[in-house]
Amino acid sequence: MGCVDLHLHTTASDGVMSPSEIVRYAKKRGLQAIAITDHDTIEGLDEGVSEGERIGFEVVPGIEISAEHSPGSMHLLGYFFDIHHPLLKERLAYLQNARAERNPKIVAKLNDLGIKVTYEDVIRASGGGQVGRPHFAQVLLDNGYVNSFQEAFDRFLKKGAPAYVDKLRFTPKEALHFINDAGGVGVLAHPNTLGTNGYADLERLIFQLIEYGLRGIEVYYPEHSGLAVAQYKALVERHGLLATGGTDYHGLEKDGLDIGVGRGAMRLPYSLVEGLKAAKTRR
Ligand code: AMP
Ligand code: ZN
Ligand code: FE
Ligand code: FE
């Protein structure tokens, strides 16, 4: 049985490969299935799923939604939802509108700092998909304002930096509601970014999320230490949740990280996909 990768980005959000390209790449690398989980958009799913059907490769429809949370950040993954579900489509359109209002504000802040970039430059960098901060970073890099992608975030784009503009987010309850309403399975992405204070604090949060409809935790993730993985596995077992995992591969900007294997050690069995399918039918 081959391995799987259940957390991937494409040009529909801020990844480098188009949905068809990433599906072909995953097959070439010997994976058995992938999920496409772009930020706040399902625009890449039709193409990715069709390409999978064309070349005989399983593509799981997915999404990664940024939810309101502090002090860290919370991302929720959704899998196997109906991509034509009206509430899901309406909620995502709302996020797209919010981005359309936010992006020109980032351009204006950069312009105020003496940086001559236009919204057109950023749209071009996005390759026609959803525009996000990584595309601003790319434009700053391409125009010589910074020497690296990371410097663009550190000096201008990250939270608290001078060109940062906050993004509209749903609450975890709202996000899990529309994922579930669309027949999907909601999973907490990379819990290491939540900023929780120890196991008990994380467990309290998980309790709350289960009440809102959470079904799983992304246990396996390149940035999770062995200790973190052990903690998340314990939580999954104690609360009857699913374990999932993925690399969060965006393309070529993360040195040394690759689809399916992360930074080398990841091997996720197909049983993770079976777990998601079983959870979907158990609802
Ligand atoms: P956006 O959805 O437009 O706010 O952009 C979020 C994306 O920007 C994330 O998915 C990351 O890929 C990237 N990102 C956010 N913060 C940082 C950071 N501090 N350094 C590098 N990349 C970041
Ligand atoms: Zn991203
Ligand atoms: Fe994420
Ligand atoms: Fe991601």
Tab-separated table of C-alpha atoms and ligand atoms in Angstrom:
chain	number	residue	atom	x	y	z
A	1	MET	CA	0.000	0.000	0.000
A	2	GLY	CA	1.299	3.405	-0.919
A	3	CYS	CA	1.408	6.464	1.251
A	4	VAL	CA	-0.824	9.522	1.355
A	5	ASP	CA	-0.524	13.267	1.937
A	6	LEU	CA	-3.652	14.981	3.246
A	7	HIS	CA	-2.502	18.605	3.399
A	8	LEU	CA	-1.427	20.288	0.154
A	9	HIS	CA	-1.735	23.697	-1.477
A	10	THR	CA	-2.041	24.576	-5.168
A	11	THR	CA	-2.161	27.751	-7.262
A	12	ALA	CA	-5.841	28.012	-6.279
A	13	SER	CA	-4.424	29.482	-3.045
A	14	ASP	CA	-0.730	30.034	-2.390
A	15	GLY	CA	0.861	26.875	-3.753
A	16	VAL	CA	3.224	26.779	-6.717
A	17	MET	CA	1.739	23.889	-8.708
A	18	SER	CA	-1.650	23.930	-10.383
A	19	PRO	CA	-4.134	21.299	-9.150
A	20	SER	CA	-3.426	19.052	-12.184
A	21	GLU	CA	0.304	19.437	-11.732
A	22	ILE	CA	0.239	18.464	-8.086
A	23	VAL	CA	-1.926	15.412	-8.811
A	24	ARG	CA	0.482	14.245	-11.525
A	25	TYR	CA	3.454	14.975	-9.269
A	26	ALA	CA	1.940	12.967	-6.396
A	27	LYS	CA	1.399	10.005	-8.698
A	28	LYS	CA	4.923	10.271	-10.062
A	29	ARG	CA	6.289	10.264	-6.515
A	30	GLY	CA	4.494	6.975	-5.880
A	31	LEU	CA	1.796	8.199	-3.516
A	32	GLN	CA	-1.535	6.411	-3.389
A	33	ALA	CA	-3.831	9.349	-2.612
A	34	ILE	CA	-3.689	13.038	-1.771
A	35	ALA	CA	-6.046	15.680	-0.464
A	36	ILE	CA	-5.962	19.186	-1.930
A	37	THR	CA	-6.525	21.605	0.962
A	38	ASP	CA	-6.199	25.162	-0.292
A	39	HIS	CA	-6.701	28.077	2.106
A	40	ASP	CA	-10.314	29.279	2.173
A	41	THR	CA	-11.097	28.123	-1.366
A	42	ILE	CA	-12.345	25.053	-3.241
A	43	GLU	CA	-11.598	26.529	-6.664
A	44	GLY	CA	-8.865	23.969	-7.350
A	45	LEU	CA	-10.926	20.891	-6.524
A	46	ASP	CA	-12.812	20.371	-9.778
A	47	GLU	CA	-9.561	20.419	-11.734
A	48	GLY	CA	-7.666	18.264	-9.226
A	49	VAL	CA	-10.373	15.616	-8.917
A	50	SER	CA	-10.863	15.459	-12.724
A	51	GLU	CA	-7.129	15.074	-13.312
A	52	GLY	CA	-7.104	12.283	-10.718
A	53	GLU	CA	-9.909	10.514	-12.564
A	54	ARG	CA	-8.121	10.985	-15.867
A	55	ILE	CA	-4.827	9.449	-14.693
A	56	GLY	CA	-6.288	6.970	-12.186
A	57	PHE	CA	-5.196	8.587	-8.922
A	58	GLU	CA	-7.328	9.217	-5.826
A	59	VAL	CA	-7.834	12.890	-4.944
A	60	VAL	CA	-9.727	13.753	-1.768
A	61	PRO	CA	-11.598	17.084	-1.838
A	62	GLY	CA	-10.391	19.272	1.008
A	63	ILE	CA	-10.031	22.801	2.338
A	64	GLU	CA	-8.077	24.604	5.062
A	65	ILE	CA	-9.970	27.364	6.838
A	66	SER	CA	-8.381	29.994	9.079
A	67	ALA	CA	-10.495	30.354	12.222
A	68	GLU	CA	-10.613	33.027	14.901
A	69	HIS	CA	-8.329	32.099	17.751
A	70	SER	CA	-5.736	33.593	20.044
A	71	PRO	CA	-2.964	33.749	21.086
A	72	GLY	CA	-1.786	31.503	18.217
A	73	SER	CA	-3.513	30.589	14.973
A	74	MET	CA	-6.115	27.931	14.285
A	75	HIS	CA	-6.586	26.249	10.939
A	76	LEU	CA	-9.374	23.750	10.352
A	77	LEU	CA	-9.223	21.183	7.587
A	78	GLY	CA	-12.375	19.890	5.926
A	79	TYR	CA	-12.498	16.669	3.878
A	80	PHE	CA	-15.012	14.865	1.665
A	81	PHE	CA	-17.630	17.634	1.688
A	82	ASP	CA	-20.003	18.265	-1.211
A	83	ILE	CA	-18.229	20.910	-3.279
A	84	HIS	CA	-21.576	22.178	-4.589
A	85	HIS	CA	-23.186	22.636	-1.174
A	86	PRO	CA	-24.922	26.065	-1.093
A	87	LEU	CA	-23.959	27.086	2.475
A	88	LEU	CA	-20.323	26.129	1.942
A	89	LYS	CA	-20.224	28.045	-1.342
A	90	GLU	CA	-21.863	31.086	0.222
A	91	ARG	CA	-19.475	31.115	3.212
A	92	LEU	CA	-16.437	30.816	0.951
A	93	ALA	CA	-17.689	33.577	-1.350
A	94	TYR	CA	-17.924	35.761	1.750
A	95	LEU	CA	-14.246	35.064	2.524
A	96	GLN	CA	-13.301	35.857	-1.083
A	97	ASN	CA	-15.068	39.213	-0.849
A	98	ALA	CA	-13.246	39.961	2.392
A	99	ARG	CA	-9.922	39.239	0.683
A	100	ALA	CA	-10.871	41.457	-2.239
A	101	GLU	CA	-11.272	44.285	0.271
A	102	ARG	CA	-8.139	43.439	2.247
A	103	ASN	CA	-5.626	43.111	-0.593
A	104	PRO	CA	-5.777	46.729	-1.847
A	105	LYS	CA	-5.292	47.854	1.764
A	106	ILE	CA	-2.026	45.907	1.899
A	107	VAL	CA	-0.968	47.545	-1.383
A	108	ALA	CA	-1.815	50.991	0.059
A	109	LYS	CA	0.222	50.311	3.213
A	110	LEU	CA	3.204	49.190	1.127
A	111	ASN	CA	2.860	52.281	-1.083
A	112	ASP	CA	2.812	54.467	2.055
A	113	LEU	CA	6.121	52.866	2.999
A	114	GLY	CA	7.553	54.009	-0.339
A	115	ILE	CA	7.288	50.608	-2.005
A	116	LYS	CA	6.090	50.866	-5.576
A	117	VAL	CA	3.980	47.781	-6.081
A	118	THR	CA	0.567	47.627	-7.691
A	119	TYR	CA	-2.350	45.272	-7.124
A	120	GLU	CA	-1.886	44.158	-10.742
A	121	ASP	CA	1.654	42.958	-9.895
A	122	VAL	CA	0.275	40.895	-7.030
A	123	ILE	CA	-2.570	39.446	-9.089
A	124	ARG	CA	-0.016	38.455	-11.731
A	125	ALA	CA	2.099	36.742	-9.042
A	126	SER	CA	-0.936	34.797	-7.856
A	127	GLY	CA	-1.301	33.144	-11.255
A	128	GLY	CA	-5.030	33.804	-11.310
A	129	GLY	CA	-5.908	32.028	-8.054
A	130	GLN	CA	-6.806	33.534	-4.710
A	131	VAL	CA	-4.461	36.373	-3.686
A	132	GLY	CA	-2.721	36.059	-0.329
A	133	ARG	CA	0.274	37.435	1.532
A	134	PRO	CA	2.736	34.962	-0.038
A	135	HIS	CA	2.052	36.631	-3.397
A	136	PHE	CA	2.872	40.033	-1.916
A	137	ALA	CA	6.082	38.486	-0.567
A	138	GLN	CA	6.927	37.193	-4.044
A	139	VAL	CA	6.397	40.628	-5.621
A	140	LEU	CA	8.574	42.312	-2.961
A	141	LEU	CA	11.276	39.749	-3.640
A	142	ASP	CA	11.023	40.002	-7.434
A	143	ASN	CA	11.311	43.798	-7.254
A	144	GLY	CA	14.375	43.751	-5.027
A	145	TYR	CA	12.721	45.258	-1.935
A	146	VAL	CA	13.785	42.227	0.119
A	147	ASN	CA	16.406	39.540	-0.270
A	148	SER	CA	14.214	36.616	0.665
A	149	PHE	CA	10.615	35.521	0.870
A	150	GLN	CA	10.925	35.286	4.655
A	151	GLU	CA	12.336	38.817	4.916
A	152	ALA	CA	9.190	40.095	3.170
A	153	PHE	CA	7.072	38.581	5.947
A	154	ASP	CA	9.373	39.622	8.760
A	155	ARG	CA	9.766	43.246	7.665
A	156	PHE	CA	6.374	43.946	6.104
A	157	LEU	CA	3.697	41.279	6.038
A	158	LYS	CA	3.569	39.305	9.270
A	159	LYS	CA	1.139	40.162	12.040
A	160	GLY	CA	2.343	43.370	13.707
A	161	ALA	CA	4.536	44.370	10.747
A	162	PRO	CA	3.830	47.737	9.027
A	163	ALA	CA	1.939	46.404	6.000
A	164	TYR	CA	-0.118	43.825	7.897
A	165	VAL	CA	-3.874	43.930	7.458
A	166	ASP	CA	-6.014	41.525	9.439
A	167	LYS	CA	-8.077	38.951	7.630
A	168	LEU	CA	-11.729	38.180	8.226
A	169	ARG	CA	-12.098	34.780	9.859
A	170	PHE	CA	-14.985	32.594	10.924
A	171	THR	CA	-15.141	31.353	14.466
A	172	PRO	CA	-14.232	27.671	14.910
A	173	LYS	CA	-17.914	26.979	15.567
A	174	GLU	CA	-18.995	28.627	12.303
A	175	ALA	CA	-16.286	26.904	10.256
A	176	LEU	CA	-17.035	23.449	11.671
A	177	HIS	CA	-20.734	24.064	11.147
A	178	PHE	CA	-20.472	24.691	7.428
A	179	ILE	CA	-17.959	21.859	6.922
A	180	ASN	CA	-20.355	19.448	8.641
A	181	ASP	CA	-23.406	20.897	6.936
A	182	ALA	CA	-21.758	20.186	3.582
A	183	GLY	CA	-21.262	16.553	4.638
A	184	GLY	CA	-17.558	16.992	5.373
A	185	VAL	CA	-15.255	15.814	8.119
A	186	GLY	CA	-13.650	18.630	10.162
A	187	VAL	CA	-10.099	18.185	11.433
A	188	LEU	CA	-7.894	20.461	13.526
A	189	ALA	CA	-4.764	21.293	11.481
A	190	HIS	CA	-1.256	21.415	12.980
A	191	PRO	CA	-2.182	21.983	16.676
A	192	ASN	CA	1.362	23.221	17.311
A	193	THR	CA	0.388	26.682	16.029
A	194	LEU	CA	-2.466	27.189	18.521
A	195	GLY	CA	-0.292	28.694	21.214
A	196	THR	CA	-1.915	26.505	23.867
A	197	ASN	CA	-0.162	26.124	27.182
A	198	GLY	CA	0.480	22.416	27.710
A	199	TYR	CA	-1.592	19.263	27.357
A	200	ALA	CA	-4.473	20.204	29.659
A	201	ASP	CA	-4.998	23.537	27.924
A	202	LEU	CA	-5.002	21.861	24.510
A	203	GLU	CA	-7.396	19.193	25.767
A	204	ARG	CA	-9.834	21.866	26.966
A	205	LEU	CA	-9.780	23.431	23.531
A	206	ILE	CA	-10.277	20.055	21.834
A	207	PHE	CA	-13.298	19.402	24.078
A	208	GLN	CA	-14.820	22.652	22.930
A	209	LEU	CA	-14.100	21.891	19.279
A	210	ILE	CA	-15.653	18.421	19.560
A	211	GLU	CA	-18.803	20.098	20.790
A	212	TYR	CA	-18.745	22.210	17.620
A	213	GLY	CA	-18.360	19.118	15.430
A	214	LEU	CA	-14.631	18.389	15.220
A	215	ARG	CA	-13.885	14.814	14.081
A	216	GLY	CA	-10.105	14.577	13.955
A	217	ILE	CA	-6.665	16.007	14.597
A	218	GLU	CA	-3.798	16.413	12.148
A	219	VAL	CA	-1.371	14.369	14.224
A	220	TYR	CA	1.361	13.936	11.606
A	221	TYR	CA	2.901	17.158	10.327
A	222	PRO	CA	6.501	18.090	9.487
A	223	GLU	CA	6.779	20.683	12.293
A	224	HIS	CA	5.488	18.326	14.997
A	225	SER	CA	8.138	16.986	17.357
A	226	GLY	CA	8.030	13.351	18.461
A	227	LEU	CA	6.649	14.526	21.778
A	228	ALA	CA	3.914	16.569	20.095
A	229	VAL	CA	2.894	13.607	17.923
A	230	ALA	CA	2.662	11.409	21.027
A	231	GLN	CA	0.455	14.003	22.761
A	232	TYR	CA	-1.858	14.405	19.794
A	233	LYS	CA	-2.120	10.623	19.419
A	234	ALA	CA	-3.103	10.355	23.060
A	235	LEU	CA	-5.779	13.035	22.567
A	236	VAL	CA	-7.135	11.304	19.480
A	237	GLU	CA	-7.412	8.011	21.335
A	238	ARG	CA	-8.945	9.489	24.487
A	239	HIS	CA	-11.621	11.375	22.583
A	240	GLY	CA	-12.461	8.952	19.783
A	241	LEU	CA	-11.101	11.252	17.096
A	242	LEU	CA	-9.406	10.450	13.798
A	243	ALA	CA	-5.726	10.964	13.208
A	244	THR	CA	-4.756	12.579	9.907
A	245	GLY	CA	-1.541	13.984	8.529
A	246	GLY	CA	0.089	15.838	5.698
A	247	THR	CA	3.077	17.911	4.696
A	248	ASP	CA	1.470	21.316	3.966
A	249	TYR	CA	3.554	21.317	0.803
A	250	HIS	CA	3.175	24.626	-1.054
A	251	GLY	CA	5.746	24.160	-3.810
A	252	LEU	CA	9.376	25.012	-3.923
A	253	GLU	CA	9.684	27.785	-1.361
A	254	LYS	CA	10.144	25.506	1.650
A	255	ASP	CA	13.617	24.078	1.237
A	256	GLY	CA	13.898	20.370	1.703
A	257	LEU	CA	10.196	19.746	2.182
A	258	ASP	CA	8.541	17.439	-0.312
A	259	ILE	CA	5.148	15.961	-0.975
A	260	GLY	CA	4.378	12.755	0.938
A	261	VAL	CA	7.639	12.611	2.868
A	262	GLY	CA	7.884	16.065	4.466
A	263	ARG	CA	11.498	16.558	5.459
A	264	GLY	CA	12.244	12.918	4.839
A	265	ALA	CA	10.700	10.812	7.556
A	266	MET	CA	6.989	10.978	6.915
A	267	ARG	CA	5.153	7.862	5.675
A	268	LEU	CA	1.411	8.132	6.126
A	269	PRO	CA	-0.606	4.979	5.444
A	270	TYR	CA	-3.738	4.828	3.301
A	271	SER	CA	-5.685	3.862	6.439
A	272	LEU	CA	-5.860	7.605	7.251
A	273	VAL	CA	-8.047	8.083	4.158
A	274	GLU	CA	-10.150	5.063	5.124
A	275	GLY	CA	-10.618	6.622	8.561
A	276	LEU	CA	-11.962	9.811	6.981
A	277	LYS	CA	-14.307	7.847	4.730
A	278	ALA	CA	-15.611	5.851	7.672
A	279	ALA	CA	-16.144	9.047	9.689
A	280	LYS	CA	-18.101	10.550	6.810
A	281	THR	CA	-20.467	7.577	6.608
A	282	ARG	CA	-20.847	7.399	10.435
A	283	ARG	CA	-22.335	10.882	10.668
B	1	AMP	P1	-2.984	35.033	4.076
B	1	AMP	O1	-3.990	33.914	4.011
B	1	AMP	O2	-3.058	35.955	2.918
B	1	AMP	O3	-3.014	35.751	5.401
B	1	AMP	O4	-1.541	34.334	3.975
B	1	AMP	C1	-1.239	33.296	4.865
B	1	AMP	C2	-0.083	32.480	4.330
B	1	AMP	O5	1.100	33.266	4.412
B	1	AMP	C3	0.214	31.254	5.177
B	1	AMP	O6	-0.489	30.138	4.716
B	1	AMP	C4	1.691	31.060	4.968
B	1	AMP	O7	1.908	30.339	3.769
B	1	AMP	C5	2.204	32.456	4.803
B	1	AMP	N1	2.717	33.047	6.054
B	1	AMP	C6	1.999	33.580	7.074
B	1	AMP	N2	2.793	34.063	8.042
B	1	AMP	C7	4.069	33.841	7.624
B	1	AMP	C8	5.365	34.123	8.183
B	1	AMP	N3	5.517	34.747	9.365
B	1	AMP	N4	6.441	33.741	7.462
B	1	AMP	C9	6.292	33.131	6.272
B	1	AMP	N5	5.113	32.836	5.697
B	1	AMP	C10	4.012	33.185	6.356
B	2	ZN	ZN	-0.304	28.754	2.637
B	3	FE	FE	-2.203	25.926	8.042
B	4	FE	FE	-1.738	24.595	4.905
